[in-house]
Amino acid sequence: MTIDSVRGAPATAATAEPEPVQLLTPEGERVEHPDYPLELTADDIRALYRDLVITRRIDLEAVALTRQGELGLWASLLGQEAAQIGSGRALTDHDMVFPTYREHGVAWCRDVNPLNLLGLFRGVNHGGWDPAEHGFHLYTVVIGSQTLHATGYAMGIQRDGVLGSPSAGAAIAYFGDGATSQGDVNEAFVFASVFNAPIVFFCQNNQWAISEPLEKQSRIPLYKRAQGYGFPGVRVDGNDVFACLAVTRKAMEAARTGQGPMLIEAYTYRMGAHTTTDDPTRYRMKAEEESWKLKDPIERVKAYLTRGDLADAAFFDGVEDEAKAIAADLRKGCLAMPDPEPLSMFEHVYADRHPLMTEEQEQFAAYLASFEEEVAS
Ligand SMILES: Cc1ncc(C[n+]2csc(CCOP(=O)(O)OP(=O)(O)O)c2C)c(N)n1
């Protein structure tokens, strides 16, 4: 038995192998993979770099706003930018995304205003973007449940009879390593498989489910789970934006052309806390975080651009300035968000009013009115 020196626990096959699909090494060297040829122009790569940097800056601003009491909570994507931008940029307007609560980078790719994300975590709205307009469903906190929604949606696409046509889309469901232990996710795998539904299951294996390590979720690499359900699975370097783009592009294209589901395990690392209410120093070693810093998703693209003379200092400074300006706007917009009327939380819940909800609304209205009476007396 080998001992994982960092965690002091037996290393299991879930972490030990295999080599993930990689197209850009942590040092910024381009490598080829026979199954995933990828041609990118210098403009494409600069655009990916910009996405990565801006997404990280938005995330940083949201963490700061939470620390300053302006948001109730934030689930940081730090370290997972490449998994999200690579997969997000592989999608077309016809595809539909079903995210968890951490997919701020995918939201960026789907043109969701980051202020909407902040509104949700500030507790002043339910997100407020139109899922149909952006091809991006509302955030889901109930772990794994969105995989069932996504599978149902995919089966709907299938029944529309559009698969294989240029207007065909597919569904993509995002979830974490911890979610793979949920019943919902396993049920989604079964349905997707037996109905050959057009869906990609995109698992960001960030090694931790709050304080539970990967070893507590699986004895085998997560991507291998797919085989048991009867569809293909692949492990990709989740800190490599090129590889995430190529692998997701191929899987989505297969789904859109009726070839059924696929599981992508993006092998990455949650560099920050689970959310701003969590303290990872209580359950993991600093050395582990330090080793993942060397695999930073942004630095490797920067190294590639620099080494190949594809971008100069003016470009990098420009992206930095743009990211700062976006963050400043976001901060201003966040502070200006009005507090909602308490009773408005009963709006936009059901298309038609539900009697139980009407009763609860009346109770709550009476409760609020009781404060007025207290002040008056
Ligand atoms: C059904 C359900 N059970 C438990 C929780 C509490 N919970 C919130 S996040 C989380 C861990 C999720 O870990 P993972 O799926 O690896 O995703 P990550 O947060 O690391 O992106 C848990 C257990 C929940 N939100 N929903």
Short mmCIF file of C-alpha atoms in Angstrom, two decimals, residues 1-365:
data_model
loop_
_atom_site.label_atom_id
_atom_site.label_comp_id
_atom_site.label_asym_id
_atom_site.label_seq_id
_atom_site.Cartn_x
_atom_site.Cartn_y
_atom_site.Cartn_z
CA MET A 1 0.00 0.00 0.00
CA THR A 2 1.30 3.49 -0.83
CA ILE A 3 0.84 6.30 1.63
CA ASP A 4 -0.25 9.71 0.44
CA SER A 5 2.39 11.87 2.11
CA VAL A 6 0.26 14.99 2.08
CA ARG A 7 -2.94 13.67 3.58
CA GLY A 8 -1.38 10.89 5.61
CA ALA A 9 -4.04 8.54 4.35
CA PRO A 10 -3.74 5.51 2.07
CA ALA A 11 -3.60 6.67 -1.55
CA THR A 12 -6.45 5.09 -3.45
CA ALA A 13 -6.95 4.45 -7.13
CA ALA A 14 -9.31 7.45 -7.19
CA THR A 15 -6.32 9.79 -7.05
CA ALA A 16 -3.44 7.63 -8.26
CA GLU A 17 -4.09 7.32 -12.01
CA PRO A 18 -4.45 7.80 -14.96
CA GLU A 19 -2.84 10.74 -16.78
CA PRO A 20 -5.60 13.15 -17.75
CA VAL A 21 -5.97 14.56 -21.26
CA GLN A 22 -3.64 17.54 -21.41
CA LEU A 23 -2.86 19.96 -24.24
CA LEU A 24 -0.98 22.61 -22.28
CA THR A 25 1.44 21.67 -19.52
CA PRO A 26 1.71 23.62 -16.26
CA GLU A 27 4.91 25.13 -17.69
CA GLY A 28 2.96 26.44 -20.66
CA GLU A 29 4.18 23.99 -23.29
CA ARG A 30 1.76 22.84 -25.97
CA VAL A 31 1.39 19.07 -26.27
CA GLU A 32 -0.69 17.05 -28.71
CA HIS A 33 -3.22 14.35 -27.95
CA PRO A 34 -4.27 11.97 -30.74
CA ASP A 35 -7.97 12.05 -29.78
CA TYR A 36 -8.19 15.77 -29.22
CA PRO A 37 -6.61 17.83 -32.00
CA LEU A 38 -7.18 21.52 -31.33
CA GLU A 39 -6.43 24.46 -33.53
CA LEU A 40 -6.55 27.87 -31.93
CA THR A 41 -5.56 31.21 -33.39
CA ALA A 42 -3.58 33.71 -31.34
CA ASP A 43 -6.80 35.72 -31.01
CA ASP A 44 -8.62 32.66 -29.64
CA ILE A 45 -5.94 32.11 -27.01
CA ARG A 46 -5.83 35.75 -25.98
CA ALA A 47 -9.62 35.66 -25.64
CA LEU A 48 -9.44 32.60 -23.40
CA TYR A 49 -6.79 34.33 -21.29
CA ARG A 50 -9.03 37.39 -20.94
CA ASP A 51 -11.96 35.19 -19.86
CA LEU A 52 -9.80 33.49 -17.23
CA VAL A 53 -8.43 36.70 -15.77
CA ILE A 54 -11.77 38.51 -15.68
CA THR A 55 -13.51 35.53 -14.11
CA ARG A 56 -10.88 35.32 -11.38
CA ARG A 57 -11.18 39.06 -10.74
CA ILE A 58 -14.98 38.90 -10.45
CA ASP A 59 -14.60 36.04 -8.00
CA LEU A 60 -12.04 37.94 -5.93
CA GLU A 61 -14.32 40.97 -5.77
CA ALA A 62 -17.23 38.82 -4.61
CA VAL A 63 -15.11 37.28 -1.83
CA ALA A 64 -14.07 40.79 -0.70
CA LEU A 65 -17.69 41.99 -0.76
CA THR A 66 -18.67 39.04 1.40
CA ARG A 67 -15.89 39.79 3.90
CA GLN A 68 -17.19 43.34 4.08
CA GLY A 69 -20.72 42.16 4.86
CA GLU A 70 -22.21 43.00 1.46
CA LEU A 71 -22.95 39.40 0.41
CA GLY A 72 -24.32 36.70 2.69
CA LEU A 73 -22.09 34.04 1.19
CA TRP A 74 -19.92 33.29 -1.84
CA ALA A 75 -18.73 30.01 -3.35
CA SER A 76 -15.36 30.85 -4.88
CA LEU A 77 -14.24 29.26 -8.15
CA LEU A 78 -10.57 30.01 -7.49
CA GLY A 79 -8.46 27.35 -9.21
CA GLN A 80 -11.33 26.08 -11.36
CA GLU A 81 -11.29 28.85 -13.98
CA ALA A 82 -9.90 26.68 -16.79
CA ALA A 83 -12.44 23.90 -16.28
CA GLN A 84 -15.25 26.43 -16.50
CA ILE A 85 -13.98 28.69 -19.28
CA GLY A 86 -12.75 25.78 -21.40
CA SER A 87 -16.04 23.91 -21.17
CA GLY A 88 -18.13 27.09 -21.31
CA ARG A 89 -16.49 28.25 -24.54
CA ALA A 90 -17.15 24.82 -26.10
CA LEU A 91 -20.90 25.46 -26.04
CA THR A 92 -23.19 26.89 -28.72
CA ASP A 93 -26.29 29.05 -28.32
CA HIS A 94 -28.45 25.94 -28.69
CA ASP A 95 -26.95 24.18 -25.68
CA MET A 96 -28.41 24.36 -22.19
CA VAL A 97 -26.32 24.53 -19.03
CA PHE A 98 -27.43 23.23 -15.64
CA PRO A 99 -24.98 24.65 -13.07
CA THR A 100 -24.43 24.22 -9.34
CA TYR A 101 -23.60 27.34 -7.28
CA ARG A 102 -19.94 27.73 -8.28
CA GLU A 103 -20.12 28.08 -12.07
CA HIS A 104 -19.37 31.80 -12.29
CA GLY A 105 -16.97 31.21 -15.18
CA VAL A 106 -19.57 29.32 -17.19
CA ALA A 107 -22.08 32.09 -16.38
CA TRP A 108 -19.57 34.57 -17.83
CA CYS A 109 -19.36 32.51 -21.04
CA ARG A 110 -23.18 32.53 -21.26
CA ASP A 111 -23.32 36.34 -20.95
CA VAL A 112 -25.03 36.31 -17.58
CA ASN A 113 -24.40 39.65 -15.89
CA PRO A 114 -22.18 38.92 -12.84
CA LEU A 115 -24.32 41.37 -10.89
CA ASN A 116 -27.13 38.83 -11.10
CA LEU A 117 -24.89 36.27 -9.40
CA LEU A 118 -24.12 38.77 -6.67
CA GLY A 119 -27.82 39.54 -6.18
CA LEU A 120 -28.44 35.89 -5.43
CA PHE A 121 -25.64 35.71 -2.86
CA ARG A 122 -26.66 39.09 -1.40
CA GLY A 123 -30.09 37.59 -0.87
CA VAL A 124 -31.97 40.29 -2.76
CA ASN A 125 -33.19 38.12 -5.66
CA HIS A 126 -33.23 34.54 -6.92
CA GLY A 127 -30.63 35.25 -9.59
CA GLY A 128 -32.98 37.01 -11.92
CA TRP A 129 -31.56 36.01 -15.30
CA ASP A 130 -33.68 34.34 -17.93
CA PRO A 131 -32.43 30.73 -18.27
CA ALA A 132 -33.89 30.37 -21.76
CA GLU A 133 -32.28 33.58 -23.04
CA HIS A 134 -28.81 32.61 -21.79
CA GLY A 135 -29.02 28.82 -22.12
CA PHE A 136 -28.00 28.82 -18.47
CA HIS A 137 -30.32 27.53 -15.78
CA LEU A 138 -30.55 29.12 -12.35
CA TYR A 139 -27.97 28.09 -9.75
CA THR A 140 -28.80 24.91 -7.83
CA VAL A 141 -27.79 24.36 -4.21
CA VAL A 142 -29.42 20.97 -3.68
CA ILE A 143 -26.40 18.87 -4.54
CA GLY A 144 -26.75 16.85 -7.72
CA SER A 145 -30.44 17.60 -8.35
CA GLN A 146 -29.63 19.59 -11.48
CA THR A 147 -28.28 16.44 -13.15
CA LEU A 148 -31.83 15.08 -13.19
CA HIS A 149 -33.23 18.36 -14.49
CA ALA A 150 -30.56 18.33 -17.19
CA THR A 151 -31.28 14.73 -18.16
CA GLY A 152 -35.00 15.46 -18.43
CA TYR A 153 -34.23 18.51 -20.55
CA ALA A 154 -31.93 16.42 -22.77
CA MET A 155 -34.63 13.81 -23.23
CA GLY A 156 -36.90 16.68 -24.29
CA ILE A 157 -34.39 17.76 -26.94
CA GLN A 158 -34.34 14.17 -28.16
CA ARG A 159 -38.12 14.11 -28.41
CA ASP A 160 -38.11 17.37 -30.38
CA GLY A 161 -36.42 15.32 -33.10
CA VAL A 162 -33.70 17.90 -33.79
CA LEU A 163 -30.61 15.81 -33.01
CA GLY A 164 -28.16 15.79 -35.89
CA SER A 165 -29.54 19.01 -37.36
CA PRO A 166 -27.56 22.28 -37.32
CA SER A 167 -29.93 23.72 -34.71
CA ALA A 168 -29.49 20.80 -32.33
CA GLY A 169 -28.32 21.58 -28.83
CA ALA A 170 -27.35 19.33 -25.97
CA ALA A 171 -27.53 19.65 -22.20
CA ILE A 172 -24.51 19.94 -19.94
CA ALA A 173 -24.75 19.41 -16.19
CA TYR A 174 -22.05 20.69 -13.84
CA PHE A 175 -21.46 19.08 -10.47
CA GLY A 176 -18.67 18.27 -8.02
CA ASP A 177 -16.87 15.15 -6.88
CA GLY A 178 -19.01 15.01 -3.74
CA ALA A 179 -22.17 15.08 -5.84
CA THR A 180 -21.21 11.81 -7.52
CA SER A 181 -22.23 10.07 -4.28
CA GLN A 182 -25.75 11.49 -4.49
CA GLY A 183 -28.63 9.24 -5.51
CA ASP A 184 -29.89 11.93 -7.92
CA VAL A 185 -26.65 11.85 -9.91
CA ASN A 186 -26.69 8.08 -10.18
CA GLU A 187 -30.33 8.12 -11.28
CA ALA A 188 -29.49 10.75 -13.88
CA PHE A 189 -26.69 8.52 -15.19
CA VAL A 190 -29.11 5.59 -15.55
CA PHE A 191 -31.78 7.61 -17.37
CA ALA A 192 -29.28 9.35 -19.63
CA SER A 193 -27.70 6.04 -20.52
CA VAL A 194 -30.75 3.92 -21.24
CA PHE A 195 -32.41 6.71 -23.23
CA ASN A 196 -29.15 7.67 -24.94
CA ALA A 197 -29.90 11.27 -24.01
CA PRO A 198 -27.91 14.19 -25.47
CA ILE A 199 -26.15 15.24 -22.29
CA VAL A 200 -22.63 15.80 -21.03
CA PHE A 201 -22.00 15.30 -17.33
CA PHE A 202 -19.21 17.71 -16.42
CA CYS A 203 -17.77 16.79 -13.03
CA GLN A 204 -15.32 19.29 -11.60
CA ASN A 205 -13.33 17.04 -9.34
CA ASN A 206 -11.84 19.74 -7.11
CA GLN A 207 -10.73 17.06 -4.61
CA TRP A 208 -12.96 18.24 -1.77
CA ALA A 209 -16.66 18.21 -0.88
CA ILE A 210 -16.48 20.82 1.88
CA SER A 211 -14.19 18.89 4.30
CA GLU A 212 -14.66 15.43 2.75
CA PRO A 213 -11.73 14.35 0.56
CA LEU A 214 -12.09 12.52 -2.72
CA GLU A 215 -11.10 9.23 -1.06
CA LYS A 216 -14.44 9.29 0.74
CA GLN A 217 -16.38 9.43 -2.55
CA SER A 218 -14.81 6.73 -4.68
CA ARG A 219 -12.32 3.87 -4.78
CA ILE A 220 -11.87 4.31 -8.53
CA PRO A 221 -11.25 7.41 -10.69
CA LEU A 222 -14.59 9.16 -11.07
CA TYR A 223 -14.58 9.11 -14.87
CA LYS A 224 -14.52 5.30 -14.73
CA ARG A 225 -17.92 5.29 -13.06
CA ALA A 226 -19.43 6.00 -16.49
CA GLN A 227 -18.50 2.56 -17.74
CA GLY A 228 -20.78 0.92 -15.20
CA TYR A 229 -23.70 2.92 -16.55
CA GLY A 230 -22.83 2.17 -20.15
CA PHE A 231 -21.44 5.39 -21.55
CA PRO A 232 -17.93 6.77 -22.04
CA GLY A 233 -15.98 8.74 -19.49
CA VAL A 234 -12.78 10.74 -19.76
CA ARG A 235 -10.47 12.49 -17.32
CA VAL A 236 -9.15 15.86 -18.44
CA ASP A 237 -6.63 18.18 -16.83
CA GLY A 238 -9.12 20.62 -15.32
CA ASN A 239 -6.47 23.33 -15.02
CA ASP A 240 -5.78 23.21 -18.76
CA VAL A 241 -8.21 25.47 -20.59
CA PHE A 242 -7.22 24.07 -24.03
CA ALA A 243 -7.86 20.48 -22.99
CA CYS A 244 -11.17 21.33 -21.30
CA LEU A 245 -12.26 23.14 -24.47
CA ALA A 246 -11.29 20.27 -26.78
CA VAL A 247 -12.74 17.49 -24.65
CA THR A 248 -16.03 19.29 -23.99
CA ARG A 249 -16.37 20.33 -27.64
CA LYS A 250 -16.05 16.72 -28.77
CA ALA A 251 -18.43 15.38 -26.13
CA MET A 252 -21.08 18.02 -26.86
CA GLU A 253 -20.83 17.40 -30.59
CA ALA A 254 -21.31 13.68 -29.99
CA ALA A 255 -24.38 14.41 -27.85
CA ARG A 256 -25.85 16.80 -30.44
CA THR A 257 -25.49 14.19 -33.17
CA GLY A 258 -27.31 11.50 -31.20
CA GLN A 259 -24.32 9.57 -29.86
CA GLY A 260 -25.53 9.79 -26.28
CA PRO A 261 -24.10 10.89 -22.95
CA MET A 262 -20.57 11.27 -21.73
CA LEU A 263 -18.94 11.88 -18.36
CA ILE A 264 -16.06 14.35 -18.22
CA GLU A 265 -14.04 14.40 -15.04
CA ALA A 266 -12.13 17.68 -14.92
CA TYR A 267 -9.33 16.99 -12.48
CA THR A 268 -8.73 20.25 -10.65
CA TYR A 269 -8.45 21.78 -7.20
CA ARG A 270 -10.54 24.12 -5.08
CA MET A 271 -7.86 26.65 -4.09
CA GLY A 272 -10.06 28.55 -1.69
CA ALA A 273 -12.55 27.69 1.01
CA HIS A 274 -15.69 25.73 0.12
CA THR A 275 -17.63 28.96 0.70
CA THR A 276 -16.82 32.08 2.65
CA THR A 277 -18.23 30.41 5.80
CA ASP A 278 -15.70 27.57 5.61
CA ASP A 279 -12.16 27.37 7.02
CA PRO A 280 -10.12 24.78 5.08
CA THR A 281 -7.13 25.07 7.45
CA ARG A 282 -9.12 22.85 9.82
CA TYR A 283 -9.08 19.85 7.52
CA ARG A 284 -6.35 20.08 4.87
CA MET A 285 -2.64 20.74 4.73
CA LYS A 286 -1.15 23.92 3.30
CA ALA A 287 1.37 21.81 1.34
CA GLU A 288 -1.45 20.41 -0.76
CA GLU A 289 -2.61 23.89 -1.78
CA GLU A 290 0.98 24.90 -2.47
CA SER A 291 1.50 21.96 -4.84
CA TRP A 292 -1.60 22.93 -6.83
CA LYS A 293 -0.45 26.55 -7.10
CA LEU A 294 2.22 25.25 -9.48
CA LYS A 295 -0.55 24.06 -11.79
CA ASP A 296 -2.31 27.42 -11.93
CA PRO A 297 -4.69 27.59 -14.91
CA ILE A 298 -3.93 31.21 -15.78
CA GLU A 299 -0.16 31.19 -15.43
CA ARG A 300 0.26 28.41 -17.97
CA VAL A 301 -1.67 30.31 -20.65
CA LYS A 302 0.32 33.44 -19.87
CA ALA A 303 3.56 31.46 -20.19
CA TYR A 304 2.41 30.04 -23.53
CA LEU A 305 1.44 33.47 -24.87
CA THR A 306 4.68 35.04 -23.69
CA ARG A 307 6.96 32.29 -24.91
CA GLY A 308 5.34 32.25 -28.35
CA ASP A 309 5.41 36.06 -28.63
CA LEU A 310 1.64 35.98 -29.00
CA ALA A 311 1.06 38.76 -26.50
CA ASP A 312 3.07 41.64 -25.11
CA ALA A 313 3.08 43.56 -21.85
CA ALA A 314 0.52 46.03 -23.21
CA PHE A 315 -1.93 43.17 -23.78
CA PHE A 316 -1.49 41.75 -20.28
CA ASP A 317 -1.79 45.22 -18.70
CA GLY A 318 -4.88 45.91 -20.78
CA VAL A 319 -6.62 42.74 -19.59
CA GLU A 320 -5.67 43.57 -16.00
CA ASP A 321 -7.12 47.07 -16.32
CA GLU A 322 -10.30 45.77 -17.93
CA ALA A 323 -10.73 43.20 -15.15
CA LYS A 324 -10.24 45.89 -12.51
CA ALA A 325 -12.81 48.14 -14.18
CA ILE A 326 -15.35 45.30 -14.35
CA ALA A 327 -14.77 44.58 -10.65
CA ALA A 328 -15.18 48.27 -9.75
CA ASP A 329 -18.49 48.42 -11.66
CA LEU A 330 -19.61 45.26 -9.98
CA ARG A 331 -18.85 46.66 -6.53
CA LYS A 332 -20.75 49.86 -7.34
CA GLY A 333 -23.70 47.88 -8.71
CA CYS A 334 -23.74 45.58 -5.71
CA LEU A 335 -23.82 48.41 -3.17
CA ALA A 336 -26.61 50.09 -5.11
CA MET A 337 -28.85 47.02 -5.18
CA PRO A 338 -32.03 47.88 -3.28
CA ASP A 339 -33.29 45.64 -0.51
CA PRO A 340 -36.38 43.85 -1.76
CA GLU A 341 -39.83 44.17 -0.23
CA PRO A 342 -39.96 41.16 2.13
CA LEU A 343 -43.25 39.96 0.62
CA SER A 344 -41.75 39.88 -2.88
CA MET A 345 -40.16 36.53 -2.06
CA PHE A 346 -43.53 34.96 -2.79
CA GLU A 347 -43.43 36.23 -6.37
CA HIS A 348 -42.06 34.18 -9.26
CA VAL A 349 -42.31 30.90 -7.33
CA TYR A 350 -45.21 29.22 -9.15
CA ALA A 351 -46.67 30.14 -12.53
CA ASP A 352 -50.16 29.93 -10.94
CA ARG A 353 -50.68 30.78 -7.32
CA HIS A 354 -50.52 27.89 -4.88
CA PRO A 355 -53.04 27.94 -1.97
CA LEU A 356 -50.44 26.94 0.62
CA MET A 357 -48.16 29.73 -0.51
CA THR A 358 -51.00 32.26 -0.36
CA GLU A 359 -51.64 31.17 3.23
CA GLU A 360 -47.96 31.52 4.12
CA GLN A 361 -47.83 34.91 2.44
CA GLU A 362 -50.80 36.13 4.49
CA GLN A 363 -49.22 34.85 7.70
CA PHE A 364 -45.97 36.60 6.88
CA ALA A 365 -47.81 39.84 5.98
#
